[in-house]
Amino acid sequence: MSNMIKFNSLIFILLIVRFSAAAQEAKKVDFLKAIEDNSFFIEEAYNQEDRVVQHINNGKYSLGNKHDFEYSFTQEWPVFSQKHQFSYTLGLSSINFGNVRGFNDIMLNYRYQLTGHDDFITLAPRFSLIIPTGDNKKGLGYGVVGYQFDLPMSKRVTNSLAVHVNIGYTILPFVETTDLNNIRHKNNLSIFNIGASAIWLATSKTNLMLEVLHYISREVNETNKMTNIGQTIISPGIRYAIDIKNLQIVPGFALPLSIQNNKTELAAFFYLSFEHPF
């Protein structure tokens, strides 16, 4: 059953990309104003406007047996113009019934607005530096400096539909692991990610969202053999914009379903962002 869900998810991503490309064949139109915010799991390829900052809060609570909780805070700043954007992400986790708590690795991010709204597709490639601030012995980090590249792609298809696609790669060099014989090793770990979101602009303030992601992690098992681990996340959600003068507040909620090793786990996801001039 889960394999069929994964297959349908990938088909969904391909259909979104094809639909977006086909829409370009139609005559260009001026779309109505709509929310251009971050999707919950997928990056939208819109850098912060000049002199506008955004504060993003994410919370994810696992509804499975261990009741894990993850929180992250991201702040996005334009650098001189909308072309360049700097952001950082701080996180903390409570896992295994709260027996393990602490801060996660910090991410420092640079994003370049390669193409804009008037181009065929909006692109904003991102490069991130992963700082090993989390305790890797507790599973809160990797214990090494890592590197991540991601390419967000966005397209407004119609007045009521926007689509976003991400493809990325993370490399974690010389991660220390211990095998069954208590022998230490150092291996290069990596994560490949691909995903898409479809945003239905139900009103100018309300969005219904469907996001699909797939990860392939190159990890080492207990016998020090490299293995590939796949994970698929399917997440329906909703977000709503509240405008108070120059401040925009966007709360959101989603129910991400994670599928890994033929096991499924449901979570509750909470989102809250504040965007304002400075």
Short mmCIF file of C-alpha atoms in Angstrom, two decimals:
data_model
loop_
_atom_site.label_atom_id
_atom_site.label_comp_id
_atom_site.label_asym_id
_atom_site.label_seq_id
_atom_site.Cartn_x
_atom_site.Cartn_y
_atom_site.Cartn_z
CA MET A 1 0.00 0.00 0.00
CA SER A 2 2.76 2.46 0.97
CA ASN A 3 4.70 1.70 -2.25
CA MET A 4 1.62 2.65 -4.25
CA ILE A 5 1.35 5.90 -2.28
CA LYS A 6 5.00 6.70 -3.01
CA PHE A 7 4.50 5.97 -6.72
CA ASN A 8 1.39 8.17 -6.88
CA SER A 9 3.26 10.93 -5.06
CA LEU A 10 6.02 10.97 -7.65
CA ILE A 11 3.43 10.96 -10.44
CA PHE A 12 1.81 13.93 -8.72
CA ILE A 13 5.11 15.83 -8.80
CA LEU A 14 5.63 15.12 -12.50
CA LEU A 15 2.09 16.19 -13.34
CA ILE A 16 2.60 19.48 -11.54
CA VAL A 17 5.77 20.18 -13.48
CA ARG A 18 4.09 19.25 -16.77
CA PHE A 19 0.99 21.32 -16.00
CA SER A 20 3.13 24.33 -15.16
CA ALA A 21 5.09 24.05 -18.43
CA ALA A 22 1.92 23.63 -20.47
CA ALA A 23 0.42 26.73 -18.92
CA GLN A 24 3.29 28.78 -20.35
CA GLU A 25 2.01 28.09 -23.84
CA ALA A 26 -1.04 30.19 -23.08
CA LYS A 27 -1.07 33.97 -23.41
CA LYS A 28 0.56 35.79 -20.52
CA VAL A 29 -1.90 37.33 -18.07
CA ASP A 30 -1.66 39.59 -15.06
CA PHE A 31 -2.61 37.57 -12.00
CA LEU A 32 -4.43 38.88 -8.96
CA LYS A 33 -2.38 39.54 -5.84
CA ALA A 34 -1.94 36.49 -3.60
CA ILE A 35 0.10 35.22 -0.66
CA GLU A 36 3.73 34.55 -1.56
CA ASP A 37 4.98 32.89 1.60
CA ASN A 38 6.96 29.78 2.39
CA SER A 39 5.24 26.47 1.94
CA PHE A 40 5.63 24.38 5.07
CA PHE A 41 8.04 21.78 3.65
CA ILE A 42 8.74 23.15 0.16
CA GLU A 43 10.67 26.37 -0.50
CA GLU A 44 8.96 28.94 -2.69
CA ALA A 45 11.40 30.77 -4.97
CA TYR A 46 10.60 34.30 -3.79
CA ASN A 47 13.35 36.18 -1.99
CA GLN A 48 12.50 38.82 0.59
CA GLU A 49 11.75 42.23 -0.89
CA ASP A 50 14.18 45.06 -0.23
CA ARG A 51 13.99 46.19 3.42
CA VAL A 52 11.43 43.52 4.37
CA VAL A 53 12.28 40.86 6.96
CA GLN A 54 10.43 37.63 7.77
CA HIS A 55 10.39 35.62 11.01
CA ILE A 56 9.24 32.00 10.58
CA ASN A 57 8.24 29.58 13.32
CA ASN A 58 7.71 25.87 12.61
CA GLY A 59 6.53 23.22 15.05
CA LYS A 60 6.02 19.52 14.34
CA TYR A 61 4.51 17.10 16.86
CA SER A 62 4.58 13.39 16.09
CA LEU A 63 1.31 11.59 16.79
CA GLY A 64 3.13 8.25 16.88
CA ASN A 65 4.29 6.25 19.88
CA LYS A 66 7.26 8.42 20.89
CA HIS A 67 5.53 11.83 20.64
CA ASP A 68 8.62 13.58 19.25
CA PHE A 69 8.51 17.38 18.96
CA GLU A 70 10.62 19.57 16.67
CA TYR A 71 10.73 23.37 16.61
CA SER A 72 12.65 25.68 14.29
CA PHE A 73 13.00 29.43 13.89
CA THR A 74 14.15 31.01 10.62
CA GLN A 75 14.81 34.66 9.95
CA GLU A 76 15.16 35.87 6.33
CA TRP A 77 16.85 39.16 5.40
CA PRO A 78 17.41 40.82 2.01
CA VAL A 79 21.02 41.84 1.42
CA PHE A 80 21.10 45.23 -0.34
CA SER A 81 18.31 44.13 -2.71
CA GLN A 82 15.90 41.29 -3.46
CA LYS A 83 18.60 39.58 -5.54
CA HIS A 84 20.46 38.41 -2.45
CA GLN A 85 19.01 36.90 0.71
CA PHE A 86 20.62 35.71 3.93
CA SER A 87 18.82 33.59 6.50
CA TYR A 88 19.59 31.38 9.45
CA THR A 89 17.70 28.52 11.03
CA LEU A 90 17.81 27.52 14.70
CA GLY A 91 16.14 24.37 15.96
CA LEU A 92 15.48 22.30 19.03
CA SER A 93 14.01 18.85 19.53
CA SER A 94 12.41 16.70 22.18
CA ILE A 95 12.55 13.04 21.18
CA ASN A 96 11.93 9.60 22.63
CA PHE A 97 9.19 10.65 25.07
CA GLY A 98 11.18 13.75 26.00
CA ASN A 99 14.14 11.75 27.31
CA VAL A 100 16.41 13.51 24.79
CA ARG A 101 16.18 17.27 24.48
CA GLY A 102 18.44 19.91 23.04
CA PHE A 103 19.39 22.22 20.20
CA ASN A 104 19.91 20.98 16.64
CA ASP A 105 22.53 21.97 14.10
CA ILE A 106 22.35 25.58 12.91
CA MET A 107 21.93 26.39 9.22
CA LEU A 108 23.32 29.53 7.55
CA ASN A 109 21.68 30.12 4.17
CA TYR A 110 22.38 32.27 1.12
CA ARG A 111 19.86 32.50 -1.71
CA TYR A 112 20.16 34.23 -5.08
CA GLN A 113 17.12 35.41 -7.04
CA LEU A 114 18.16 34.06 -10.42
CA THR A 115 14.90 34.76 -12.25
CA GLY A 116 11.78 36.73 -11.30
CA HIS A 117 8.02 36.65 -11.70
CA ASP A 118 8.11 37.82 -15.32
CA ASP A 119 10.38 35.01 -16.46
CA PHE A 120 9.37 31.56 -17.69
CA ILE A 121 9.82 30.21 -14.17
CA THR A 122 11.01 31.77 -10.92
CA LEU A 123 14.31 30.33 -9.65
CA ALA A 124 16.20 31.03 -6.42
CA PRO A 125 19.11 28.61 -5.84
CA ARG A 126 20.23 28.30 -2.21
CA PHE A 127 23.50 27.24 -0.60
CA SER A 128 23.59 26.40 3.11
CA LEU A 129 26.32 25.78 5.64
CA ILE A 130 25.38 23.32 8.41
CA ILE A 131 27.06 24.19 11.72
CA PRO A 132 27.47 21.22 14.14
CA THR A 133 25.86 22.76 17.25
CA GLY A 134 23.63 19.75 17.99
CA ASP A 135 24.81 16.87 20.18
CA ASN A 136 25.45 14.07 17.66
CA LYS A 137 25.70 11.49 20.47
CA LYS A 138 22.06 12.21 21.32
CA GLY A 139 20.94 12.21 17.69
CA LEU A 140 20.47 16.00 17.62
CA GLY A 141 23.07 16.64 14.93
CA TYR A 142 25.78 15.06 12.80
CA GLY A 143 28.88 16.37 14.56
CA VAL A 144 30.45 17.74 11.36
CA VAL A 145 30.22 20.80 9.13
CA GLY A 146 27.81 19.98 6.29
CA TYR A 147 26.81 21.56 3.00
CA GLN A 148 23.45 21.76 1.29
CA PHE A 149 22.32 22.95 -2.13
CA ASP A 150 18.67 23.38 -3.04
CA LEU A 151 16.96 24.73 -6.14
CA PRO A 152 13.45 26.12 -5.49
CA MET A 153 11.32 26.65 -8.61
CA SER A 154 7.98 28.49 -8.53
CA LYS A 155 5.25 29.19 -11.06
CA ARG A 156 1.91 30.95 -10.85
CA VAL A 157 -0.19 28.89 -13.23
CA THR A 158 -3.60 30.55 -12.92
CA ASN A 159 -5.34 33.01 -10.63
CA SER A 160 -6.21 30.12 -8.34
CA LEU A 161 -3.15 27.84 -8.64
CA ALA A 162 0.56 28.15 -7.92
CA VAL A 163 3.08 25.30 -8.03
CA HIS A 164 6.53 24.93 -6.51
CA VAL A 165 9.23 22.32 -7.07
CA ASN A 166 12.44 21.69 -5.11
CA ILE A 167 15.44 19.52 -5.86
CA GLY A 168 18.46 19.42 -3.55
CA TYR A 169 21.45 17.59 -2.17
CA THR A 170 23.14 17.54 1.25
CA ILE A 171 26.64 16.27 1.93
CA LEU A 172 27.96 15.47 5.43
CA PRO A 173 31.67 14.53 5.23
CA PHE A 174 33.48 12.28 7.71
CA VAL A 175 30.57 11.59 10.05
CA GLU A 176 31.72 9.38 12.94
CA THR A 177 29.75 6.18 13.50
CA THR A 178 30.20 3.06 15.66
CA ASP A 179 29.50 -0.47 14.42
CA LEU A 180 28.25 -3.52 16.31
CA ASN A 181 31.80 -4.33 17.44
CA ASN A 182 32.16 -0.84 18.94
CA ILE A 183 34.67 0.11 16.25
CA ARG A 184 34.55 3.73 15.15
CA HIS A 185 34.41 4.71 11.49
CA LYS A 186 34.11 7.90 9.48
CA ASN A 187 31.85 7.96 6.43
CA ASN A 188 30.51 10.51 4.00
CA LEU A 189 26.73 10.69 4.35
CA SER A 190 24.37 12.38 1.91
CA ILE A 191 20.71 13.20 1.37
CA PHE A 192 18.98 13.74 -1.97
CA ASN A 193 15.60 15.48 -1.90
CA ILE A 194 12.90 16.19 -4.44
CA GLY A 195 9.45 17.58 -3.83
CA ALA A 196 6.59 19.74 -5.01
CA SER A 197 3.66 21.70 -3.66
CA ALA A 198 0.39 22.76 -5.22
CA ILE A 199 -1.20 25.86 -3.69
CA TRP A 200 -4.89 26.50 -4.29
CA LEU A 201 -5.54 30.21 -3.83
CA ALA A 202 -9.05 29.78 -2.44
CA THR A 203 -9.24 33.51 -1.63
CA SER A 204 -6.72 36.35 -1.62
CA LYS A 205 -6.00 35.52 2.03
CA THR A 206 -6.58 31.75 2.24
CA ASN A 207 -4.50 28.98 0.68
CA LEU A 208 -5.14 25.25 0.65
CA MET A 209 -1.91 23.32 0.17
CA LEU A 210 -0.71 19.87 -0.83
CA GLU A 211 3.00 19.11 -0.50
CA VAL A 212 4.84 15.93 -1.48
CA LEU A 213 8.51 15.26 -0.66
CA HIS A 214 10.83 12.33 -1.15
CA TYR A 215 14.22 11.86 0.50
CA ILE A 216 16.92 9.32 -0.30
CA SER A 217 19.47 9.21 2.52
CA ARG A 218 22.84 7.55 2.02
CA GLU A 219 23.59 6.23 5.51
CA VAL A 220 25.71 3.58 7.19
CA ASN A 221 24.21 0.58 8.98
CA GLU A 222 25.38 -1.24 12.12
CA THR A 223 27.89 -3.31 10.13
CA ASN A 224 29.44 -0.18 8.55
CA LYS A 225 27.86 -0.86 5.17
CA MET A 226 26.43 2.02 3.16
CA THR A 227 22.71 1.79 2.51
CA ASN A 228 19.99 3.92 0.93
CA ILE A 229 16.95 4.84 3.02
CA GLY A 230 13.88 6.35 1.38
CA GLN A 231 11.25 8.51 3.03
CA THR A 232 8.14 10.10 1.54
CA ILE A 233 6.09 12.87 3.16
CA ILE A 234 2.59 13.78 2.00
CA SER A 235 1.22 16.88 3.68
CA PRO A 236 -2.15 18.59 3.17
CA GLY A 237 -2.37 21.99 4.87
CA ILE A 238 -3.92 25.45 5.08
CA ARG A 239 -2.58 28.94 5.68
CA TYR A 240 -4.21 32.34 6.12
CA ALA A 241 -2.79 35.86 5.85
CA ILE A 242 -3.65 38.59 8.34
CA ASP A 243 -2.60 42.12 7.28
CA ILE A 244 -2.24 44.79 9.96
CA LYS A 245 -0.92 47.94 8.30
CA ASN A 246 2.64 46.99 7.19
CA LEU A 247 2.70 43.73 9.17
CA GLN A 248 1.62 40.44 7.61
CA ILE A 249 0.95 37.52 9.93
CA VAL A 250 0.50 34.06 8.38
CA PRO A 251 -0.62 31.19 10.62
CA GLY A 252 -0.86 27.71 9.14
CA PHE A 253 -1.56 24.09 9.96
CA ALA A 254 -0.86 20.75 8.25
CA LEU A 255 -1.08 17.01 8.83
CA PRO A 256 2.08 15.50 7.30
CA LEU A 257 2.07 11.74 6.75
CA SER A 258 5.55 10.17 6.72
CA ILE A 259 6.16 6.83 4.96
CA GLN A 260 9.40 4.94 5.61
CA ASN A 261 10.23 1.22 5.55
CA ASN A 262 6.55 0.43 4.89
CA LYS A 263 5.60 2.22 8.11
CA THR A 264 3.48 5.36 8.31
CA GLU A 265 3.44 8.07 10.95
CA LEU A 266 1.11 11.06 11.20
CA ALA A 267 2.14 14.40 12.69
CA ALA A 268 0.60 17.78 13.44
CA PHE A 269 2.46 20.74 11.94
CA PHE A 270 2.10 24.35 13.07
CA TYR A 271 3.35 27.40 11.18
CA LEU A 272 3.48 31.08 12.12
CA SER A 273 5.33 33.82 10.26
CA PHE A 274 5.64 37.59 10.69
CA GLU A 275 6.75 39.82 7.82
CA HIS A 276 7.33 43.57 8.07
CA PRO A 277 9.52 46.41 6.77
CA PHE A 278 12.62 47.51 8.65
#
